mmCIF file of N, CA and C in Angstrom:
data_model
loop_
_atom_site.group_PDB
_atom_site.id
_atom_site.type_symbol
_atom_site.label_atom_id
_atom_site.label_comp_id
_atom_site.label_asym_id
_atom_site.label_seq_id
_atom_site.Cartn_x
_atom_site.Cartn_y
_atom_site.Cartn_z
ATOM 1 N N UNK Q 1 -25.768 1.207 9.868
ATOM 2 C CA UNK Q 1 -24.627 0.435 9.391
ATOM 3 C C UNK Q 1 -24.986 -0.254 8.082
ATOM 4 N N UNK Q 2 -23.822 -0.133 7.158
ATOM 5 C CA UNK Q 2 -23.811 -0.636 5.928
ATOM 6 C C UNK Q 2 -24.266 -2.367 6.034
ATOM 7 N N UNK Q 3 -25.435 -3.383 5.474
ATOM 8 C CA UNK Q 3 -25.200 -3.909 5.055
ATOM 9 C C UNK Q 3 -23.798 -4.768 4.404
ATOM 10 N N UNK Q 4 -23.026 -5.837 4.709
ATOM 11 C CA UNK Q 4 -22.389 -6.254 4.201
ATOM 12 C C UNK Q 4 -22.306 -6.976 2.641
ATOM 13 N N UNK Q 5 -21.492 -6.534 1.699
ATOM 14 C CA UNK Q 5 -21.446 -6.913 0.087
ATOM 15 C C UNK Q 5 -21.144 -8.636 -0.399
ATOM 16 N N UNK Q 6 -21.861 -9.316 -0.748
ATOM 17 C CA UNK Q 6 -21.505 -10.519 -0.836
ATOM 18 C C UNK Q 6 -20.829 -10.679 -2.104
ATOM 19 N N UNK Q 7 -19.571 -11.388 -2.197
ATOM 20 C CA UNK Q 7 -18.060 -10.885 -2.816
ATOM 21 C C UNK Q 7 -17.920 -12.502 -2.421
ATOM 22 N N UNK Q 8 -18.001 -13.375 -4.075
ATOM 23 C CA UNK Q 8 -17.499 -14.554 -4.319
ATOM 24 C C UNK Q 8 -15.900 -13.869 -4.192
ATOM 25 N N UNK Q 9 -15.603 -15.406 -3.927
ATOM 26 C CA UNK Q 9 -14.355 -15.752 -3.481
ATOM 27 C C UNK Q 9 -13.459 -15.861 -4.698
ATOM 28 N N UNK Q 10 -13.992 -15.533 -6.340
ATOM 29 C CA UNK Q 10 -12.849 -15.485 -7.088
ATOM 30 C C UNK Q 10 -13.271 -14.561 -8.192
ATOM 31 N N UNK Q 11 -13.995 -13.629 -7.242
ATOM 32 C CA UNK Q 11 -14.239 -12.106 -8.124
ATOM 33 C C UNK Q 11 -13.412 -11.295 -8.336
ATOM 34 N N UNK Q 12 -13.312 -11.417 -9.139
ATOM 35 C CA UNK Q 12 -12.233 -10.081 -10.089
ATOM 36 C C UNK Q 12 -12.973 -9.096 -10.888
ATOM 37 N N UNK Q 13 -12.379 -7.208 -10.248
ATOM 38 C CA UNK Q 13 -13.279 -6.652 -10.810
ATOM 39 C C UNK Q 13 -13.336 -6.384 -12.504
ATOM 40 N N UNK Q 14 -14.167 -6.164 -13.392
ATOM 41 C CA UNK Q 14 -14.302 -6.346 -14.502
ATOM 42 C C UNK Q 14 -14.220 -4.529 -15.107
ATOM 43 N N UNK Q 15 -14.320 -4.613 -16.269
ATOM 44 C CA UNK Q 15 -14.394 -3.400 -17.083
ATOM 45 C C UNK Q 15 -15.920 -3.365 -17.690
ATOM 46 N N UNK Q 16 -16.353 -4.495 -18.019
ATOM 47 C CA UNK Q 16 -17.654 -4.115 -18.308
ATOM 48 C C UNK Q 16 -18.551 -4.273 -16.962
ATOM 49 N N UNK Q 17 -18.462 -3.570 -16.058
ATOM 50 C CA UNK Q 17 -19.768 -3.648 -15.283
ATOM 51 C C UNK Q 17 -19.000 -2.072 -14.765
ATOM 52 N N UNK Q 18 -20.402 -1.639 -14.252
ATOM 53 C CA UNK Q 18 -20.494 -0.495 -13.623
ATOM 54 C C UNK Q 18 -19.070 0.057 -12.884
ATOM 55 N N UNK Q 19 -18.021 0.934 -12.980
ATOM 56 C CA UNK Q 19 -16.965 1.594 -12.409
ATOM 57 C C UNK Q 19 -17.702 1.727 -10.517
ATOM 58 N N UNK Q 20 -16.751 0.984 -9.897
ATOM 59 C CA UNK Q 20 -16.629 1.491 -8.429
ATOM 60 C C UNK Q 20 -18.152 1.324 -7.688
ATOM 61 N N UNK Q 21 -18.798 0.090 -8.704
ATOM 62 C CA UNK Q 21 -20.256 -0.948 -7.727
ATOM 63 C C UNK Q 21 -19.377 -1.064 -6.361
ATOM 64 N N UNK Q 22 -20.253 -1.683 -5.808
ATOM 65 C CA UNK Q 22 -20.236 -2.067 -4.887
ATOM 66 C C UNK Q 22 -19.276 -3.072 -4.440
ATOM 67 N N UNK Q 23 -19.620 -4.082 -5.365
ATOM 68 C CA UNK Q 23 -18.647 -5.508 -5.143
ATOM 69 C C UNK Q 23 -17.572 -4.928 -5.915
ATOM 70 N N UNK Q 24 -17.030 -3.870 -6.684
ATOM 71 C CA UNK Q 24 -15.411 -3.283 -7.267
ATOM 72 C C UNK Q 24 -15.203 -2.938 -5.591
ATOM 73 N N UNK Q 25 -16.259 -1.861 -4.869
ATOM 74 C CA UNK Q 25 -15.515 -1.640 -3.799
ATOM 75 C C UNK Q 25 -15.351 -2.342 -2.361
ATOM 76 N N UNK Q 26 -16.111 -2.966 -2.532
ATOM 77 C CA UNK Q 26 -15.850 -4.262 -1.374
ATOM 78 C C UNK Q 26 -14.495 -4.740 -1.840
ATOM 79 N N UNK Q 27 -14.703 -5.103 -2.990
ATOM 80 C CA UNK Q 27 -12.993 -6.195 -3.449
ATOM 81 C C UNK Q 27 -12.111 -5.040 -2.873
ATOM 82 N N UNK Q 28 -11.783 -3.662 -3.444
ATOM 83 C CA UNK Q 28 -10.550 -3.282 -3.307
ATOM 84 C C UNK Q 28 -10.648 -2.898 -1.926
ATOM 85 N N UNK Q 29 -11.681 -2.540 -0.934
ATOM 86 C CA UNK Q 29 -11.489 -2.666 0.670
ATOM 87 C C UNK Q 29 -11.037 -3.710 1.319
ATOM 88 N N UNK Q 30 -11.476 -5.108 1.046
ATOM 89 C CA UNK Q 30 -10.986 -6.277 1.555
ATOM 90 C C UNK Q 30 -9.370 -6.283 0.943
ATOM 91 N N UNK Q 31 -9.031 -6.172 -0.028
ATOM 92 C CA UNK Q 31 -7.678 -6.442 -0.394
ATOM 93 C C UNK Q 31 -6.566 -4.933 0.096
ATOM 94 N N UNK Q 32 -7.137 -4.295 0.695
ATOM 95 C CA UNK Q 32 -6.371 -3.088 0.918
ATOM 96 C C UNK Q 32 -6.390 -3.522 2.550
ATOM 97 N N UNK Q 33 -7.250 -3.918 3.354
ATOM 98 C CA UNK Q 33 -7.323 -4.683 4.881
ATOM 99 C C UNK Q 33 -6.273 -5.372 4.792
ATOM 100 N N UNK Q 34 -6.561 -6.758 3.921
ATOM 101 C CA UNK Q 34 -6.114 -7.602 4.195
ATOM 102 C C UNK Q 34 -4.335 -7.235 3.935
ATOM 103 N N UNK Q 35 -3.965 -6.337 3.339
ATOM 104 C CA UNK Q 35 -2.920 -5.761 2.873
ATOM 105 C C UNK Q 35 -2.089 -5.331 4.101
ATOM 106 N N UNK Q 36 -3.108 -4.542 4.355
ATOM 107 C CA UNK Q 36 -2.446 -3.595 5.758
ATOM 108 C C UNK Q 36 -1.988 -4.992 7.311
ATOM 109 N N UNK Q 37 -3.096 -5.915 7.478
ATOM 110 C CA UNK Q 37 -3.282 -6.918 8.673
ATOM 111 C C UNK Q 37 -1.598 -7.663 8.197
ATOM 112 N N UNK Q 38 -1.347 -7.829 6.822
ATOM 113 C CA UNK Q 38 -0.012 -8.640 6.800
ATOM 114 C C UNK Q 38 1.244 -7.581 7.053
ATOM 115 N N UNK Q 39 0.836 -6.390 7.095
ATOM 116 C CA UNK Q 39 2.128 -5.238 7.118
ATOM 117 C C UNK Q 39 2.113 -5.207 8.337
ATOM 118 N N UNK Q 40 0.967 -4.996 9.369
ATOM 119 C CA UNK Q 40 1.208 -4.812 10.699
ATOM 120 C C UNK Q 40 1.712 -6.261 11.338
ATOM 121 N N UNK Q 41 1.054 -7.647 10.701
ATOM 122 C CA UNK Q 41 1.660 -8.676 10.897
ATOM 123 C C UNK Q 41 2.973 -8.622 11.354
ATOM 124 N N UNK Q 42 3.483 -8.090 10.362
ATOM 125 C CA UNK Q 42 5.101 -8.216 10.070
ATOM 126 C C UNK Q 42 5.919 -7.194 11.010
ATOM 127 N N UNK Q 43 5.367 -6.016 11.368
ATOM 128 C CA UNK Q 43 5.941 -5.376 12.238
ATOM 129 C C UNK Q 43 6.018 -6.103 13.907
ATOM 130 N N UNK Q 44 4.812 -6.567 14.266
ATOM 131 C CA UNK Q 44 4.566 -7.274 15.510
ATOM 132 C C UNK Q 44 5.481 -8.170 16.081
ATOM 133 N N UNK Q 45 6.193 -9.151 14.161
ATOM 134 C CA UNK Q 45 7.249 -10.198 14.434
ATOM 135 C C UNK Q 45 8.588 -9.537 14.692
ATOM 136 N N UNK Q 46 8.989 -8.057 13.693
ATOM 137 C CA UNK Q 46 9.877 -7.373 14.106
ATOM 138 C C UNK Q 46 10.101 -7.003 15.378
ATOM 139 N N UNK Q 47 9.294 -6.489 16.002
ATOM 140 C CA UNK Q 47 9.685 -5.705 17.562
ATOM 141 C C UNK Q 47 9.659 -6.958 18.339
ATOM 142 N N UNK Q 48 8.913 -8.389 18.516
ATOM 143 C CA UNK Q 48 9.594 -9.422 19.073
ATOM 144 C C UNK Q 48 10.635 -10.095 19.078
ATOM 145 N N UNK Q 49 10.783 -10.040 17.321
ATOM 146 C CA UNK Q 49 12.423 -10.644 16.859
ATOM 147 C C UNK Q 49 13.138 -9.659 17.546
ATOM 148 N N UNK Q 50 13.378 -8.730 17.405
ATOM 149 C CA UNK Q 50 14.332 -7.891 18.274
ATOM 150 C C UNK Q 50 14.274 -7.675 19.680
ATOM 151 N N UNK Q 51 13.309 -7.897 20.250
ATOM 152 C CA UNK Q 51 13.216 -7.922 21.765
ATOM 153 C C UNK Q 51 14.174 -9.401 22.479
ATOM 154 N N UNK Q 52 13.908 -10.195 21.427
ATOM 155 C CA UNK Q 52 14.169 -11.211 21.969
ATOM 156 C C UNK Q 52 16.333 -11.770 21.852
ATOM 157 N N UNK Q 53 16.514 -11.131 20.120
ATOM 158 C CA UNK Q 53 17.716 -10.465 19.778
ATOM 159 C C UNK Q 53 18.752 -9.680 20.280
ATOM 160 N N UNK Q 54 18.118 -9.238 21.425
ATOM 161 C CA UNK Q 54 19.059 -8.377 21.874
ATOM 162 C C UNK Q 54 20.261 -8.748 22.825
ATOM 163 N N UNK Q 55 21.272 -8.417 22.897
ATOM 164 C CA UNK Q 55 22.123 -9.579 23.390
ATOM 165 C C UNK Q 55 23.481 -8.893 23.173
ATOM 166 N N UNK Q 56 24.617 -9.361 24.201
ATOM 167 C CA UNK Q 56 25.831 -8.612 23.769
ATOM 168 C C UNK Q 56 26.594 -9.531 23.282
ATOM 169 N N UNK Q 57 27.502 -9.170 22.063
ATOM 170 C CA UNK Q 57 27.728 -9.469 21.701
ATOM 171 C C UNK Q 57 29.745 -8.959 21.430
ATOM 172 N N UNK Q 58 30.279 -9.923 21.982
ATOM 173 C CA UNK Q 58 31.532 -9.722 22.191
ATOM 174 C C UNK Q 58 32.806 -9.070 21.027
ATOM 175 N N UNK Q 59 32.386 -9.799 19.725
ATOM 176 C CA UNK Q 59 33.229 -9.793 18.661
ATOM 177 C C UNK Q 59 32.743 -8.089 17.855
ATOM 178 N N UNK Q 60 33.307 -7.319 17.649
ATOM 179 C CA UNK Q 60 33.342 -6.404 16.829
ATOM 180 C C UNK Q 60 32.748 -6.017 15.586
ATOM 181 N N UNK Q 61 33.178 -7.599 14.879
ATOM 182 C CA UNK Q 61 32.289 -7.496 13.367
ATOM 183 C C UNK Q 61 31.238 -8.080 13.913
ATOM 184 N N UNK Q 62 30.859 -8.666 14.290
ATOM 185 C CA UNK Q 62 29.591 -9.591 14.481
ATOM 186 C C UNK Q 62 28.390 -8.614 14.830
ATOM 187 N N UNK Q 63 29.189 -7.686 16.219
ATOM 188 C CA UNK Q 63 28.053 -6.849 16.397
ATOM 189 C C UNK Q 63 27.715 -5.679 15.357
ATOM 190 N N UNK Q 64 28.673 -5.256 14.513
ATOM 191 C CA UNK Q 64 28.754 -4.445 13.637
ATOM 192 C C UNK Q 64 27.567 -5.188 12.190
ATOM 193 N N UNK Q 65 27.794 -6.246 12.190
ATOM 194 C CA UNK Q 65 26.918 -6.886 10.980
ATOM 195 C C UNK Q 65 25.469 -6.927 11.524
ATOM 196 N N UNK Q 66 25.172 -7.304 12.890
ATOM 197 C CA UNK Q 66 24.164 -7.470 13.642
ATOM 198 C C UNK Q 66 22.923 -6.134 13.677
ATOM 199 N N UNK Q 67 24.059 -5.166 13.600
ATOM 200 C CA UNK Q 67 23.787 -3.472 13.839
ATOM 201 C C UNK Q 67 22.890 -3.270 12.428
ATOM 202 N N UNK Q 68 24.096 -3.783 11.568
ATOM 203 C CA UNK Q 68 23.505 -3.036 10.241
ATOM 204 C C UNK Q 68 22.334 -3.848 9.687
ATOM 205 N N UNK Q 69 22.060 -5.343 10.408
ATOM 206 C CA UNK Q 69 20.645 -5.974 9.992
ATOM 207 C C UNK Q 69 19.635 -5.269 10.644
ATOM 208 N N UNK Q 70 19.874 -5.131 11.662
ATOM 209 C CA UNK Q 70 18.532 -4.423 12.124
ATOM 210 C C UNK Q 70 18.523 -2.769 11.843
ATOM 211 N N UNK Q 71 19.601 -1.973 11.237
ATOM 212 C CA UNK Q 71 19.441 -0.737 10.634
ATOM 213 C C UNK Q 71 18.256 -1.252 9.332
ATOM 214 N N UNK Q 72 18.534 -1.964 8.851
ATOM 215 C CA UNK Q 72 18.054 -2.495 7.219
ATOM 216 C C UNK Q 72 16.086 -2.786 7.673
ATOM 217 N N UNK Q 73 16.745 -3.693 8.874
ATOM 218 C CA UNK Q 73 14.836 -4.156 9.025
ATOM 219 C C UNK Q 73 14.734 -2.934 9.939
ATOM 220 N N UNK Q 74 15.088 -2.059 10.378
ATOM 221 C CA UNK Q 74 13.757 -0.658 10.973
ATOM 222 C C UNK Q 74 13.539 0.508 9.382
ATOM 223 N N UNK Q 75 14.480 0.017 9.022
ATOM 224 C CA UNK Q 75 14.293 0.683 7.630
ATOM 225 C C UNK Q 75 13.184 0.774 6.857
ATOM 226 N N UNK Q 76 13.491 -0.652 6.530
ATOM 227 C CA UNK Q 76 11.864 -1.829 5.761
ATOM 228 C C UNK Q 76 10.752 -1.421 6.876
ATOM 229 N N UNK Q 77 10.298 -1.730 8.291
ATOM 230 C CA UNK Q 77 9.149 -1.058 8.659
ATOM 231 C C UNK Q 77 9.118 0.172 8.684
ATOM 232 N N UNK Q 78 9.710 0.862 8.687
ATOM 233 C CA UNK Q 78 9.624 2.407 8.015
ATOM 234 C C UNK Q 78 8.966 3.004 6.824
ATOM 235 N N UNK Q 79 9.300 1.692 6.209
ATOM 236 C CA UNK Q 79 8.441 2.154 4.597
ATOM 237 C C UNK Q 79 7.028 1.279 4.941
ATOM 238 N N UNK Q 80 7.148 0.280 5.803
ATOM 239 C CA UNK Q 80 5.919 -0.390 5.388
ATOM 240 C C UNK Q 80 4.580 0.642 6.376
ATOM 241 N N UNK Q 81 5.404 1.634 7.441
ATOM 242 C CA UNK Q 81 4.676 2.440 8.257
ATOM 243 C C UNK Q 81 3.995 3.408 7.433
ATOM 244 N N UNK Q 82 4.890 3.702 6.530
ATOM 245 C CA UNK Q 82 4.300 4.801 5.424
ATOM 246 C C UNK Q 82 3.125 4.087 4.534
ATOM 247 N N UNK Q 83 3.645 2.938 4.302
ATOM 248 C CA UNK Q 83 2.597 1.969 3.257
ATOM 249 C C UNK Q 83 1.061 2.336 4.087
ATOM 250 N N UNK Q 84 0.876 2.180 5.603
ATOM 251 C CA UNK Q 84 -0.037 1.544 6.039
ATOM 252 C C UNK Q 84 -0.477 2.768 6.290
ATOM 253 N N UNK Q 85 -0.176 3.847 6.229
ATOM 254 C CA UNK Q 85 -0.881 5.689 5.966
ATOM 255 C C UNK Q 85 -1.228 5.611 5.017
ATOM 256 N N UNK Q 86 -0.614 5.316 3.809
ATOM 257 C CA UNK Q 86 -1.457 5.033 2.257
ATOM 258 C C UNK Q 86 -2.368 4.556 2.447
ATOM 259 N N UNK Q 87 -2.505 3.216 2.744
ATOM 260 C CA UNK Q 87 -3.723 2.308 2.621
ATOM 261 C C UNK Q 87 -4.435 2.485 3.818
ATOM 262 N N UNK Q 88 -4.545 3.340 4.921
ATOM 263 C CA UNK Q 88 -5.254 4.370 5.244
ATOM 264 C C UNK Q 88 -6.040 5.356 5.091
ATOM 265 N N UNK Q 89 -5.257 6.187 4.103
ATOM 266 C CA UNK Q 89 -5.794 6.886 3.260
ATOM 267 C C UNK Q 89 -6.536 6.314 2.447
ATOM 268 N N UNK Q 90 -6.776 5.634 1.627
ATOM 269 C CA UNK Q 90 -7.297 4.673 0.408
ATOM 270 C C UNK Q 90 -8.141 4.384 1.128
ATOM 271 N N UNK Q 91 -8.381 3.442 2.356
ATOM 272 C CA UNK Q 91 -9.583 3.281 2.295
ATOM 273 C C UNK Q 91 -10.508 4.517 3.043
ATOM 274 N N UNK Q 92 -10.383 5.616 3.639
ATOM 275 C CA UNK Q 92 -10.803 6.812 3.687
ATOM 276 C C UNK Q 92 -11.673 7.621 2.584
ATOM 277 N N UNK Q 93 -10.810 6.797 1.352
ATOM 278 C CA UNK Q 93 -11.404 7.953 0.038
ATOM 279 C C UNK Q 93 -12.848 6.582 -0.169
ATOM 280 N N UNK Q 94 -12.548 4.850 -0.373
ATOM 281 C CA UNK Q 94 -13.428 4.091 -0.360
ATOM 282 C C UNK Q 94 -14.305 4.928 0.673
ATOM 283 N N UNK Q 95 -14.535 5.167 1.975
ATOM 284 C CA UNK Q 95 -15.969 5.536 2.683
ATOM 285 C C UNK Q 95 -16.266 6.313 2.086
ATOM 286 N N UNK Q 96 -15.277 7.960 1.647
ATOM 287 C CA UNK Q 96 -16.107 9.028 0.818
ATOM 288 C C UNK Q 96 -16.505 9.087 -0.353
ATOM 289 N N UNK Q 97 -16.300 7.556 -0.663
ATOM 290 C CA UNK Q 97 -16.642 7.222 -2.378
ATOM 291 C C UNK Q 97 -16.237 7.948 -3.221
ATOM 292 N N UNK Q 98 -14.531 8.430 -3.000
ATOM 293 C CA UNK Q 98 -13.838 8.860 -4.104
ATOM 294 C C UNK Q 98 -12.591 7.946 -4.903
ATOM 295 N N UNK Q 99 -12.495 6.757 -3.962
ATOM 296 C CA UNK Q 99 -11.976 5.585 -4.275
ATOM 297 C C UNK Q 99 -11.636 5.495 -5.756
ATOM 298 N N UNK Q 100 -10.395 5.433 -6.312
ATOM 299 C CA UNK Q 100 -10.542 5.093 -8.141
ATOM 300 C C UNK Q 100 -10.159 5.980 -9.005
ATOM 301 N N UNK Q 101 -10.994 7.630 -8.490
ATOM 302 C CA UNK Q 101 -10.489 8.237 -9.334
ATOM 303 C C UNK Q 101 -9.513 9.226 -8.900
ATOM 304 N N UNK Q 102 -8.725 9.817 -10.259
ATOM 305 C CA UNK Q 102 -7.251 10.713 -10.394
ATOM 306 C C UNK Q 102 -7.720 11.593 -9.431
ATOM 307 N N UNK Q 103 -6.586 11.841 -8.671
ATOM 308 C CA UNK Q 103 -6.695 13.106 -7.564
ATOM 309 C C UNK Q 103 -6.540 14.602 -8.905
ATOM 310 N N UNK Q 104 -5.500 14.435 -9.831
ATOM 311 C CA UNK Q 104 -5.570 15.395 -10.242
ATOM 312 C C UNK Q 104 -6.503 15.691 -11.670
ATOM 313 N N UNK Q 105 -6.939 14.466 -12.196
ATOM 314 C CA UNK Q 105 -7.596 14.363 -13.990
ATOM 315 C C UNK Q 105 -9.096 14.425 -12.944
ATOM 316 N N UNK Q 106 -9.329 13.823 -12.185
ATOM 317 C CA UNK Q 106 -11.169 13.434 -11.738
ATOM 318 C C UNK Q 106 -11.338 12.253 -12.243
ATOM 319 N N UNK Q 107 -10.517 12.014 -13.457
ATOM 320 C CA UNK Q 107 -10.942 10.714 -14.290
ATOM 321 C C UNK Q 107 -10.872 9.097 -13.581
ATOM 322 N N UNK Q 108 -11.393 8.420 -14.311
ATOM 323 C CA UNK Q 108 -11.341 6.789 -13.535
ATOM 324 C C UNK Q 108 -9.676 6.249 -13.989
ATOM 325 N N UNK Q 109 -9.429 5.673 -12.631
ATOM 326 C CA UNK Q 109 -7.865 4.954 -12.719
ATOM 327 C C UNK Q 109 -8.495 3.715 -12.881
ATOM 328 N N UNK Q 110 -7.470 2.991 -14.156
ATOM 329 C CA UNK Q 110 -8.113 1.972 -14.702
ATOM 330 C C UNK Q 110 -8.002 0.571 -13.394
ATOM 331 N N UNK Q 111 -8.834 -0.639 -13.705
ATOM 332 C CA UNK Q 111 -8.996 -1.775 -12.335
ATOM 333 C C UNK Q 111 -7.912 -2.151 -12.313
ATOM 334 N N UNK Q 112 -6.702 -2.330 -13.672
ATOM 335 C CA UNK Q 112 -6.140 -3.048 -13.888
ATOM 336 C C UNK Q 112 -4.775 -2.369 -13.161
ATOM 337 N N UNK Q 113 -4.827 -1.058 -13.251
ATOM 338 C CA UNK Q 113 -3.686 -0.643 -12.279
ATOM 339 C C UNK Q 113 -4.427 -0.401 -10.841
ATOM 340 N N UNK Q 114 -5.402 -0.486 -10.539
ATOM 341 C CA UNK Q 114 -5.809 -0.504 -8.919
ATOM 342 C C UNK Q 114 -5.536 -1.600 -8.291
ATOM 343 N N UNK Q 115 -5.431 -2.720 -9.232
ATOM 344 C CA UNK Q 115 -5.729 -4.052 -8.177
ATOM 345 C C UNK Q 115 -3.963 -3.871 -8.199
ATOM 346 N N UNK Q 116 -2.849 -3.772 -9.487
ATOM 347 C CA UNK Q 116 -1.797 -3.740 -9.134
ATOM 348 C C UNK Q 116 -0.956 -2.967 -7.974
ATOM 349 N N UNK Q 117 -1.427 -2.025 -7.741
ATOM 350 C CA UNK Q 117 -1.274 -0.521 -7.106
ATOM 351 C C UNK Q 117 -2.575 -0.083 -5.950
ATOM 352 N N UNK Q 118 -2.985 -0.499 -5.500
ATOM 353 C CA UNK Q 118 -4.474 -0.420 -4.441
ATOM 354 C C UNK Q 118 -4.385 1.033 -4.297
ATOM 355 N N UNK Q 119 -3.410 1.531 -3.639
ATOM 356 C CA UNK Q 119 -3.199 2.665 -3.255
ATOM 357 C C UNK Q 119 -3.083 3.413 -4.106
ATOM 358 N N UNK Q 120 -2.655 3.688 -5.366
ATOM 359 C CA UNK Q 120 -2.915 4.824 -6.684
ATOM 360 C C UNK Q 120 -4.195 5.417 -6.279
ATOM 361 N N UNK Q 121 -3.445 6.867 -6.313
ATOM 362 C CA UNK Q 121 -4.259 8.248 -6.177
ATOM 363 C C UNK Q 121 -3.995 8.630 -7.801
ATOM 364 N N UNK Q 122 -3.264 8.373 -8.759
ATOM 365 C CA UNK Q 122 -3.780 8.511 -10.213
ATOM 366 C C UNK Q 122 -3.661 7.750 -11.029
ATOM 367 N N UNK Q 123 -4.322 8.478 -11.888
ATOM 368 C CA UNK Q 123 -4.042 7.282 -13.164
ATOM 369 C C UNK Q 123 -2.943 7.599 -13.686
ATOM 370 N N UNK Q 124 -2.732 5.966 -14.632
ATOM 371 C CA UNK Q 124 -1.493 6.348 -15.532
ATOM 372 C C UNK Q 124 -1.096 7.712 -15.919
ATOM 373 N N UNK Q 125 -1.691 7.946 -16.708
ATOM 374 C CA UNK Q 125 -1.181 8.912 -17.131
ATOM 375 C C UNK Q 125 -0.687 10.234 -16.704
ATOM 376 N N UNK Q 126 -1.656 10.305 -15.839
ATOM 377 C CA UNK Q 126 -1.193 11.539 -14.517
ATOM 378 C C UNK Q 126 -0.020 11.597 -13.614
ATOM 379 N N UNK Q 127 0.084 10.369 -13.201
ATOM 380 C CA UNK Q 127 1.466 10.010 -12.833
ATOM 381 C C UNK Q 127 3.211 9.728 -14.212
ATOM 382 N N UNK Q 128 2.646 9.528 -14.904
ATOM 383 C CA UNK Q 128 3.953 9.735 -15.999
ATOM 384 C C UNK Q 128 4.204 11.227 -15.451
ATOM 385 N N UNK Q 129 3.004 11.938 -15.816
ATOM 386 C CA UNK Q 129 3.273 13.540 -16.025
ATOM 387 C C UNK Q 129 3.856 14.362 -14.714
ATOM 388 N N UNK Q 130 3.198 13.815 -14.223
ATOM 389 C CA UNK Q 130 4.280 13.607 -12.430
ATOM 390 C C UNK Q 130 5.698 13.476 -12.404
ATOM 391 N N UNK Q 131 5.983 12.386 -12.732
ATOM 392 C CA UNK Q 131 7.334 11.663 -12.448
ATOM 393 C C UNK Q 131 8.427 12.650 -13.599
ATOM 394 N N UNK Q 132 7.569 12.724 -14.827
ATOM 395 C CA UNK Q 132 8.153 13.480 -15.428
ATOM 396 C C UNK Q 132 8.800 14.602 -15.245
ATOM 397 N N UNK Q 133 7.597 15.772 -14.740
ATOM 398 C CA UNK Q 133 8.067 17.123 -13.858
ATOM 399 C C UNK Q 133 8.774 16.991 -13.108
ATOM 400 N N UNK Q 134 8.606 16.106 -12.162
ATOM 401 C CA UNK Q 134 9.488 15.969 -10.522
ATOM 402 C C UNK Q 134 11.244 15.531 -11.493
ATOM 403 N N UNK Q 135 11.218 14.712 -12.378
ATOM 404 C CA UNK Q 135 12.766 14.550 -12.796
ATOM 405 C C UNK Q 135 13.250 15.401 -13.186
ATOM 406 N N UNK Q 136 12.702 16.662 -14.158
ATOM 407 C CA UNK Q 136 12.955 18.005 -14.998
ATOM 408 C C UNK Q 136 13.423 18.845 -13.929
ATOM 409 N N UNK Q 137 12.601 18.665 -12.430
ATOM 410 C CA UNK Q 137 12.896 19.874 -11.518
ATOM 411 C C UNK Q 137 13.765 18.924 -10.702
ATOM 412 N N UNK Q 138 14.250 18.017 -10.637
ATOM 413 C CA UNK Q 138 15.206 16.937 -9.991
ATOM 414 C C UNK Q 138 16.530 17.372 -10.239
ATOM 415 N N UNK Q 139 16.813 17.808 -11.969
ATOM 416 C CA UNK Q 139 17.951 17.576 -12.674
ATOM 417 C C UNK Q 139 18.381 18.584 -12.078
ATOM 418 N N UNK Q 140 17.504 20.320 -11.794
ATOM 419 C CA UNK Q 140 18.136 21.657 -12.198
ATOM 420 C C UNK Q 140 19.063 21.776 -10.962
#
């Protein structure tokens, strides 16, 4: 077992030190955890809020408005279910120490869009060229 990385409490990873040390990948593992613990957080309060929500409800619109809040919040954990396969994935590539870089260039995705984006599988630029194609073959 890995040794644990000792990671001050107001480390931010830098550009001049070594790409994807140790303490770059401790930071973006702890912040990709701690990411995921508030998404599952939030699901835990969902399926109680609604357990506890459930209830008949006599008036027509009421239950009709009632319906479409909780269409909206299984919605939202829907995406956040997908989120938490991302950052699954992500930290998967952190153990195989491919963490960082472009799935499709090889190249390093810069810190400054990792810490924004944890989960980026590319870099900028790879993704323009992405979004780009996918709209060209969107339009036809």
């Amino acid at each position: 077992m890995k040794a644990e990385t000792f990671l001050p409490e107001d480390y931010t990873p830098a550009d001049n030190e070594p790409f994807m040390n140790e303490r770059q990948t401790e930071y973006f593992r702890r912040k990709l955890l701690n990411w995921k613990a508030e998404l599952v957080e939030d699901t835990r309060d969902t399926v109680a809020g609604m357990k506890d929500q459930t209830r008949n409800i006599p008036d027509v619109a009421d239950r009709a408005s009632e319906e479409t809040d909780r269409s909206l919040e299984l919605r939202t954990r829907d995406r956040q279910r997908k989120l938490v396969a991302k950052i699954d994935a992500a930290l998967r590539r952190i153990d195989e120490g491919e963490y960082g870089y472009c799935e499709i260039t090889g190249e390093a995705i810069s810190l400054k869009r990792l810490d924004a984006r944890p989960i980026a599988t590319m870099s900028l630029e790879a993704q323009e060229r992405h979004e780009r194609r996918e709209k060209v073959h969107r339009d036809d």
